[in-house]
Amino acid sequence: MSTRKRFALDLSPLRRRDFRLLYSAMTVTSIGSFITFVTIPYQVTKITGDPLLVGLIGICELVPLLFMAFVGGALADYVDRRVLVFGGEVAQLSLTVLLLLNALLGEPHLWLLYLIAALAAAVDGLQRPALEGLTPRLVDPDKIPAASALTSLRHQFASIGAPAIAGLLIAAFGTGRGLAWVYAIDVATFGVSLALLAMMKAVPPPELADRPSLRSVATGLRYAVRRPELLGTYLVDINAMAFGMPQALYPFFADRLGGPAVLGLLYAAPSVGSMLATLTSGWTLRIHRHGLAVVIAAGLWGVGIVLFGISNALWLAIVGLLVAGAADMISGVFRSTIWNQTIPDHLRGRLAGIEMLSYSIGPLLGGVRSGGMAKIVGVGGSVVWGGALCIAGTVALAAALPKFVKYDGRDGLARKEAEEAERAALVASSAG
């Protein structure tokens, strides 16, 4: 195999029709959603001029997300996952139409922006587990690492390009009623995604699916805790984000490194690093020690954050964030591979809800930690100490979870096949 093919991004999952339709739909809708993600805080800023009230949007989103992720996970194991994703798109479309109508008012309602942000987060909690659970149903098990890399690329493309598009649209259409045109772009993207999702085949739930209930949610939680490789993915990522997420301090670094013009570079740099890693991710298909790969990637994230924290020059800050972004992408690919290759289909939705919480809670804690520590040791000290604590915590977790470090993806696949064979025997005996 040539060096080029060894490292090139594997596009083979896109040969599967339904995965290609899902991927295209989510690419289009992600661009629109990121545009709205940027526009809502901008609109709140223009209405209030108060950074605390802008920050309140995050609290409005977190509370319903914490609850609905469990509900969405339980539903994803009981109904057609494609229907859940489609319904989520319809709900998000309706909320975006409300944003559009609110923007057309002479004085938009502030309370409605908070309410829509909370409802959108609730819908995301319902939809995301079904979306995560579709991948192992649409691609072959050995292609899941490639599918995870493609999913990461989709997110990176949207996170880099859409905010820039949002800025241009806001500048072009102005504030006030002009923001309705910005929301109209998001409405249009939902139309495209719904058309593509409607072309997919049904994805029926597993036979003898567990009815959504507190007991079924508890079953998923017990399964996650009993599996050291799953528990390791959650804890290592939460540790990395809680200690090493410096995003809340970017404006202060921008002031030190060149002013407002630098701020956009700092926000974009991790996503650029992540995209570079994605485009050269072909090698991940030949790695089977997935737990060890997650540990190493989390440690490299900490190294990148330390480099960023000690930077007195813009180029070093960018290098540190590029390293961190690339490491985060690699960690994400292997964590997603562990989840999608080893969790039995009848539990996939509930575990996806737990995964959603694991990668949502960490960044929020990171913002609180970095801001609070900055008052004690300064902005640079907060970032450096956070990166160092990330590395130390990763080492400690690796020592505490040796089965996670030793985990081999081939063993995980064999376990999943055995569990699903046992489930199939149960279905057969029940039918008989």
Coordinates of C-alpha atoms in Angstrom, one line a residue:
M1 CA 0.0 0.0 0.0
S2 CA 1.4 3.4 -1.0
T3 CA 2.0 6.0 1.7
R4 CA -0.7 8.2 0.2
K5 CA -3.3 5.5 0.5
R6 CA -2.1 4.6 4.0
F7 CA -3.0 8.0 5.3
A8 CA -5.7 9.2 3.0
L9 CA -9.3 9.7 4.3
D10 CA -11.3 6.5 3.6
L11 CA -14.4 7.5 1.7
S12 CA -15.8 3.9 1.2
P13 CA -18.7 4.3 3.7
L14 CA -20.2 6.8 1.3
R15 CA -20.8 4.0 -1.2
R16 CA -23.6 2.8 1.0
R17 CA -26.7 4.6 -0.3
D18 CA -28.5 5.3 3.0
F19 CA -25.3 6.4 4.8
R20 CA -24.6 8.7 1.9
L21 CA -28.1 10.2 2.1
L22 CA -27.8 10.6 5.9
Y23 CA -24.4 12.1 5.6
S24 CA -25.5 14.6 3.0
A25 CA -28.6 15.6 5.0
M26 CA -26.6 16.2 8.2
T27 CA -23.9 18.1 6.3
V28 CA -26.5 20.6 4.9
T29 CA -28.4 20.9 8.2
S30 CA -25.2 21.4 10.2
I31 CA -24.2 24.4 8.2
G32 CA -27.6 26.0 8.8
S33 CA -27.6 25.1 12.5
F34 CA -24.2 26.6 13.0
I35 CA -25.4 29.8 11.4
T36 CA -28.2 30.0 13.8
F37 CA -25.9 29.0 16.7
V38 CA -23.9 32.2 16.0
T39 CA -26.9 34.4 15.3
I40 CA -28.9 33.9 18.5
P41 CA -26.1 35.1 20.8
Y42 CA -25.5 38.0 18.4
Q43 CA -29.2 38.9 18.6
V44 CA -29.3 38.7 22.4
T45 CA -26.2 40.9 22.5
K46 CA -27.8 43.5 20.4
I47 CA -31.0 43.5 22.5
T48 CA -29.3 43.5 25.9
G49 CA -25.7 44.5 25.6
D50 CA -25.1 42.3 28.7
P51 CA -22.6 39.4 28.5
L52 CA -24.2 37.7 31.5
L53 CA -27.5 37.5 29.6
V54 CA -25.7 36.1 26.6
G55 CA -24.1 33.5 28.8
L56 CA -27.6 32.5 30.1
I57 CA -28.3 30.9 26.7
G58 CA -25.9 28.1 27.7
I59 CA -27.7 27.4 30.9
C60 CA -31.1 27.4 29.1
E61 CA -29.6 24.7 26.7
L62 CA -27.9 22.5 29.3
V63 CA -30.9 21.8 31.6
P64 CA -33.2 20.3 29.0
L65 CA -30.3 18.5 27.3
L66 CA -29.4 16.7 30.5
F67 CA -32.8 15.2 30.8
M68 CA -33.8 14.7 27.2
A69 CA -30.6 12.8 26.3
F70 CA -31.9 9.9 28.4
V71 CA -35.4 10.1 26.9
G72 CA -34.0 10.2 23.4
G73 CA -31.7 7.3 24.1
A74 CA -34.5 5.1 25.3
L75 CA -36.7 6.1 22.4
A76 CA -33.9 5.4 19.9
D77 CA -33.9 1.7 21.0
Y78 CA -37.7 1.3 20.6
V79 CA -38.7 3.1 17.4
D80 CA -37.4 3.6 13.9
R81 CA -34.3 5.8 14.3
R82 CA -34.7 7.3 10.9
V83 CA -38.2 8.5 12.0
L84 CA -36.8 10.1 15.1
V85 CA -34.1 11.9 13.1
F86 CA -36.7 13.1 10.6
G87 CA -39.0 14.3 13.4
G88 CA -36.2 16.1 15.0
E89 CA -35.5 18.0 11.8
V90 CA -39.2 18.9 11.5
A91 CA -39.2 20.2 15.1
Q92 CA -35.9 22.2 14.6
L93 CA -37.4 23.6 11.4
S94 CA -40.5 24.8 13.3
L95 CA -38.3 26.5 15.9
T96 CA -36.2 28.3 13.3
V97 CA -39.4 29.6 11.7
L98 CA -40.3 31.1 15.0
L99 CA -36.9 32.7 15.2
L100 CA -37.5 34.2 11.7
L101 CA -40.9 35.5 12.7
N102 CA -39.5 37.0 16.0
A103 CA -36.8 38.8 14.0
L104 CA -39.4 40.4 11.8
L105 CA -41.0 42.1 14.8
G106 CA -40.0 45.7 15.5
E107 CA -38.9 44.7 19.0
P108 CA -38.0 41.0 19.1
H109 CA -39.0 39.1 22.3
L110 CA -35.9 38.3 24.4
W111 CA -37.8 35.6 26.4
L112 CA -38.6 33.8 23.1
L113 CA -35.0 33.5 22.2
Y114 CA -34.2 31.8 25.5
L115 CA -37.3 29.6 25.1
I116 CA -36.4 28.5 21.6
A117 CA -32.8 27.8 22.7
A118 CA -34.1 25.6 25.5
L119 CA -36.5 23.8 23.2
A120 CA -33.9 23.3 20.5
A121 CA -31.6 21.7 23.0
A122 CA -34.4 19.4 24.1
V123 CA -35.0 18.4 20.5
D124 CA -31.3 17.7 20.1
G125 CA -31.4 15.5 23.1
L126 CA -34.2 13.5 21.6
Q127 CA -32.7 13.4 18.1
R128 CA -29.0 12.9 18.6
P129 CA -29.0 9.4 20.2
A130 CA -31.0 8.1 17.2
L131 CA -28.6 9.8 14.8
E132 CA -25.6 8.3 16.6
G133 CA -27.3 4.9 16.6
L134 CA -27.9 4.9 12.8
T135 CA -24.2 4.6 11.8
P136 CA -23.7 1.0 12.9
R137 CA -26.9 0.1 11.1
L138 CA -25.8 1.7 7.8
V139 CA -22.2 0.6 7.4
D140 CA -20.2 -2.6 7.9
P141 CA -18.5 -3.0 11.3
D142 CA -15.0 -2.7 9.9
K143 CA -15.9 0.6 8.2
I144 CA -17.0 2.3 11.4
P145 CA -13.6 4.1 12.0
A146 CA -13.9 5.5 8.5
A147 CA -17.5 6.6 9.0
S148 CA -16.5 8.2 12.3
A149 CA -13.8 10.2 10.5
L150 CA -16.2 11.3 7.9
T151 CA -18.7 12.4 10.6
S152 CA -15.9 14.4 12.2
L153 CA -15.0 16.0 8.9
R154 CA -18.7 17.0 8.4
H155 CA -18.7 18.7 11.8
Q156 CA -15.4 20.4 11.2
F157 CA -16.5 21.8 7.8
A158 CA -19.6 23.3 9.4
S159 CA -17.8 24.7 12.5
I160 CA -15.2 26.4 10.3
G161 CA -17.3 27.6 7.4
A162 CA -20.7 28.3 8.9
P163 CA -19.6 31.0 11.5
A164 CA -17.8 32.8 8.7
I165 CA -21.0 32.6 6.5
A166 CA -23.1 33.8 9.5
G167 CA -20.8 36.8 9.9
L168 CA -21.1 37.7 6.2
L169 CA -24.9 37.3 6.3
I170 CA -25.3 39.4 9.4
A171 CA -23.0 42.1 7.8
A172 CA -25.0 41.9 4.5
F173 CA -28.5 42.0 5.9
G174 CA -27.8 44.1 9.0
T175 CA -29.4 43.8 12.4
G176 CA -33.1 44.0 13.5
R177 CA -35.5 42.7 10.8
G178 CA -32.5 41.9 8.6
L179 CA -31.7 38.9 10.8
A180 CA -34.8 37.2 9.5
W181 CA -33.0 36.6 6.2
V182 CA -30.2 34.9 8.2
Y183 CA -32.6 32.6 9.8
A184 CA -34.3 32.0 6.4
I185 CA -31.0 30.3 5.3
D186 CA -31.3 27.8 8.1
V187 CA -35.0 27.2 7.2
A188 CA -33.9 26.4 3.6
T189 CA -31.2 23.9 4.8
F190 CA -33.8 22.0 6.7
G191 CA -35.9 21.7 3.6
V192 CA -32.9 20.0 1.8
S193 CA -32.2 17.7 4.8
L194 CA -35.8 16.6 5.1
A195 CA -35.9 15.7 1.4
L196 CA -32.8 13.6 1.7
L197 CA -33.9 11.8 4.9
A198 CA -37.3 11.0 3.2
M199 CA -35.4 9.0 0.6
M200 CA -33.8 6.7 3.2
K201 CA -35.2 3.3 3.9
A202 CA -36.8 2.5 7.2
V203 CA -34.5 1.4 10.1
P204 CA -36.8 -0.7 12.3
P205 CA -36.0 -1.2 16.0
P206 CA -34.5 -4.4 17.2
E207 CA -36.8 -7.3 17.9
L208 CA -38.0 -7.5 21.5
A209 CA -36.9 -3.9 22.0
D210 CA -37.1 -2.5 25.5
R211 CA -40.1 -0.2 26.1
P212 CA -38.9 3.3 27.1
S213 CA -39.0 3.5 30.9
L214 CA -36.9 4.4 33.9
R215 CA -36.0 0.7 34.1
S216 CA -34.7 0.6 30.5
V217 CA -32.6 3.8 31.1
A218 CA -31.2 2.1 34.2
T219 CA -30.4 -1.0 32.2
G220 CA -28.3 1.2 29.8
L221 CA -26.5 2.9 32.7
R222 CA -25.6 -0.4 34.3
Y223 CA -24.3 -1.8 31.0
A224 CA -22.1 1.3 30.5
V225 CA -20.6 1.1 34.0
R226 CA -19.9 -2.6 33.7
R227 CA -17.9 -2.1 30.5
P228 CA -14.4 -0.7 31.4
E229 CA -13.7 0.3 27.7
L230 CA -16.9 2.4 27.6
L231 CA -16.4 3.9 31.1
G232 CA -12.9 4.8 30.0
T233 CA -14.1 6.7 26.9
Y234 CA -16.4 8.8 29.1
L235 CA -14.0 9.6 31.9
V236 CA -11.0 10.3 29.8
D237 CA -12.9 12.8 27.6
I238 CA -14.6 14.5 30.6
N239 CA -11.2 14.9 32.2
A240 CA -9.6 16.3 29.1
M241 CA -12.4 18.9 28.5
A242 CA -13.0 19.8 32.2
F243 CA -9.3 20.6 32.7
G244 CA -8.1 21.5 29.2
M245 CA -10.9 23.4 27.5
P246 CA -9.6 27.1 27.3
Q247 CA -12.3 28.5 25.0
A248 CA -13.7 30.9 27.6
L249 CA -10.3 32.6 27.8
Y250 CA -9.8 33.2 24.0
P251 CA -10.8 36.8 24.2
F252 CA -8.1 37.5 26.8
F253 CA -5.4 35.8 24.7
A254 CA -6.6 37.7 21.7
D255 CA -6.0 41.0 23.5
R256 CA -2.5 39.8 24.4
L257 CA -1.6 38.5 21.0
G258 CA -2.9 41.0 18.5
G259 CA -6.4 42.3 19.3
P260 CA -9.9 41.4 18.0
A261 CA -8.6 40.3 14.6
V262 CA -6.8 37.4 16.3
L263 CA -10.0 36.1 18.1
G264 CA -11.4 34.4 15.0
L265 CA -8.0 32.6 14.4
L266 CA -8.1 31.2 17.9
Y267 CA -11.6 29.9 17.5
A268 CA -10.8 28.3 14.1
A269 CA -7.4 26.8 14.9
P270 CA -8.6 23.7 16.8
S271 CA -11.1 22.9 14.0
V272 CA -8.4 23.3 11.4
G273 CA -6.1 20.9 13.3
S274 CA -9.0 18.5 13.6
M275 CA -9.7 18.7 9.9
L276 CA -6.0 18.1 9.0
A277 CA -6.0 15.0 11.2
T278 CA -9.3 13.8 9.6
L279 CA -7.9 14.2 6.0
T280 CA -5.0 12.0 7.0
S281 CA -6.9 9.5 9.1
G282 CA -6.5 6.4 6.9
W283 CA -4.0 5.0 9.4
T284 CA -6.7 4.7 12.1
L285 CA -8.1 1.6 10.3
R286 CA -5.0 -0.4 11.2
I287 CA -5.0 0.5 14.9
H288 CA -6.8 -2.1 17.2
R289 CA -5.7 -0.9 20.6
H290 CA -8.4 1.7 20.7
G291 CA -8.3 2.4 24.4
L292 CA -4.6 3.2 24.3
A293 CA -5.1 5.4 21.3
V294 CA -7.7 7.5 23.3
V295 CA -5.4 7.8 26.2
I296 CA -2.5 9.0 24.0
A297 CA -4.7 11.4 22.1
A298 CA -6.1 12.9 25.4
G299 CA -2.5 13.4 26.6
L300 CA -1.6 15.1 23.4
W301 CA -4.6 17.4 23.8
G302 CA -3.1 18.4 27.2
V303 CA 0.3 19.0 25.5
G304 CA -1.3 21.3 22.9
I305 CA -3.2 23.3 25.6
V306 CA 0.1 23.8 27.6
L307 CA 1.8 25.1 24.4
F308 CA -1.1 27.5 23.9
G309 CA -1.0 28.6 27.6
I310 CA 2.8 29.5 27.5
S311 CA 2.5 31.3 24.1
N312 CA 3.7 34.8 23.9
A313 CA 3.6 34.8 20.1
L314 CA 0.6 34.2 17.9
W315 CA 2.3 31.4 15.9
L316 CA 2.9 29.3 19.0
A317 CA -0.6 29.8 20.2
I318 CA -1.9 28.6 16.8
V319 CA 0.5 25.6 16.8
G320 CA -0.7 24.6 20.3
L321 CA -4.4 24.8 19.3
L322 CA -3.7 22.9 16.0
V323 CA -2.1 20.1 18.0
A324 CA -5.0 20.1 20.5
G325 CA -7.6 20.0 17.7
A326 CA -5.9 17.2 15.9
A327 CA -5.6 15.2 19.1
D328 CA -9.3 15.8 19.9
M329 CA -10.3 14.5 16.5
I330 CA -8.2 11.3 16.9
S331 CA -9.7 10.7 20.4
G332 CA -13.1 11.2 18.9
V333 CA -12.6 8.7 16.1
F334 CA -11.5 6.0 18.5
R335 CA -14.1 6.7 21.1
S336 CA -16.8 6.6 18.4
T337 CA -15.3 3.4 17.0
I338 CA -15.5 1.7 20.5
W339 CA -19.1 2.8 20.9
N340 CA -20.3 1.8 17.4
Q341 CA -18.4 -1.4 17.1
T342 CA -19.1 -3.0 20.4
I343 CA -22.5 -1.9 21.8
P344 CA -25.3 -4.3 20.9
D345 CA -27.9 -2.7 18.7
H346 CA -30.8 -3.0 21.2
L347 CA -28.8 -0.8 23.6
R348 CA -27.2 1.6 21.1
G349 CA -29.7 4.4 21.6
R350 CA -29.5 4.5 25.3
L351 CA -25.7 4.4 25.3
A352 CA -25.7 7.2 22.7
G353 CA -27.6 9.3 25.2
I354 CA -24.9 8.7 27.8
E355 CA -22.2 9.5 25.3
M356 CA -24.0 12.8 24.4
L357 CA -23.8 13.8 28.1
S358 CA -20.2 12.8 28.4
Y359 CA -19.0 15.1 25.5
S360 CA -21.4 17.9 26.5
I361 CA -20.6 18.2 30.2
G362 CA -16.9 18.4 29.9
P363 CA -16.7 21.6 27.9
L364 CA -19.2 23.3 30.2
L365 CA -17.1 22.4 33.3
G366 CA -14.0 23.5 31.4
G367 CA -15.4 27.0 30.9
V368 CA -16.2 27.3 34.6
R369 CA -12.8 25.8 35.7
S370 CA -10.7 28.0 33.4
G371 CA -12.6 31.2 34.3
G372 CA -12.4 30.5 38.0
M373 CA -8.8 29.5 38.0
A374 CA -7.8 32.6 35.9
K375 CA -8.8 34.8 38.8
I376 CA -6.2 33.0 41.0
V377 CA -3.3 32.2 38.8
G378 CA -4.0 34.5 35.8
V379 CA -5.2 33.7 32.3
G380 CA -2.0 32.0 31.1
G381 CA -1.6 30.1 34.3
S382 CA -5.1 28.8 34.2
V383 CA -4.5 27.4 30.7
V384 CA -1.1 25.9 31.5
W385 CA -2.3 24.4 34.8
G386 CA -5.4 23.1 33.0
G387 CA -3.3 21.3 30.4
A388 CA -1.0 19.9 33.0
L389 CA -3.9 18.6 35.1
C390 CA -5.4 17.1 31.9
I391 CA -2.2 15.1 31.3
A392 CA -2.0 14.1 35.0
G393 CA -5.7 13.0 35.1
T394 CA -5.2 11.0 31.9
V395 CA -2.3 9.1 33.4
A396 CA -4.2 8.5 36.6
L397 CA -7.2 7.2 34.7
A398 CA -5.0 5.0 32.5
A399 CA -3.6 3.5 35.7
A400 CA -7.0 3.0 37.3
L401 CA -8.5 1.5 34.1
P402 CA -6.0 -1.1 32.8
K403 CA -8.6 -3.0 30.9
F404 CA -9.4 0.2 29.0
V405 CA -5.8 0.7 28.0
K406 CA -5.5 -3.0 27.0
Y407 CA -8.8 -3.0 25.1
D408 CA -8.5 -4.5 21.6
G409 CA -11.2 -3.6 19.0
R410 CA -11.2 -7.1 17.6
D411 CA -12.2 -8.5 21.0
G412 CA -14.9 -5.9 21.2
L413 CA -16.4 -6.9 17.9
A414 CA -16.4 -10.6 19.0
R415 CA -18.2 -9.6 22.2
K416 CA -20.8 -7.7 20.3
E417 CA -21.4 -10.6 17.9
A418 CA -21.8 -13.0 20.9
E419 CA -24.2 -10.7 22.7
E420 CA -26.3 -10.2 19.6
A421 CA -26.3 -13.9 18.9
E422 CA -27.6 -14.4 22.4
R423 CA -30.2 -11.8 21.8
A424 CA -31.2 -13.5 18.5
A425 CA -31.6 -16.8 20.4
L426 CA -33.9 -15.1 22.9
V427 CA -36.0 -13.6 20.1
A428 CA -36.2 -17.1 18.4
S429 CA -37.3 -18.8 21.7
S430 CA -39.8 -16.1 22.3
A431 CA -41.3 -16.5 18.8
G432 CA -41.4 -20.2 19.3

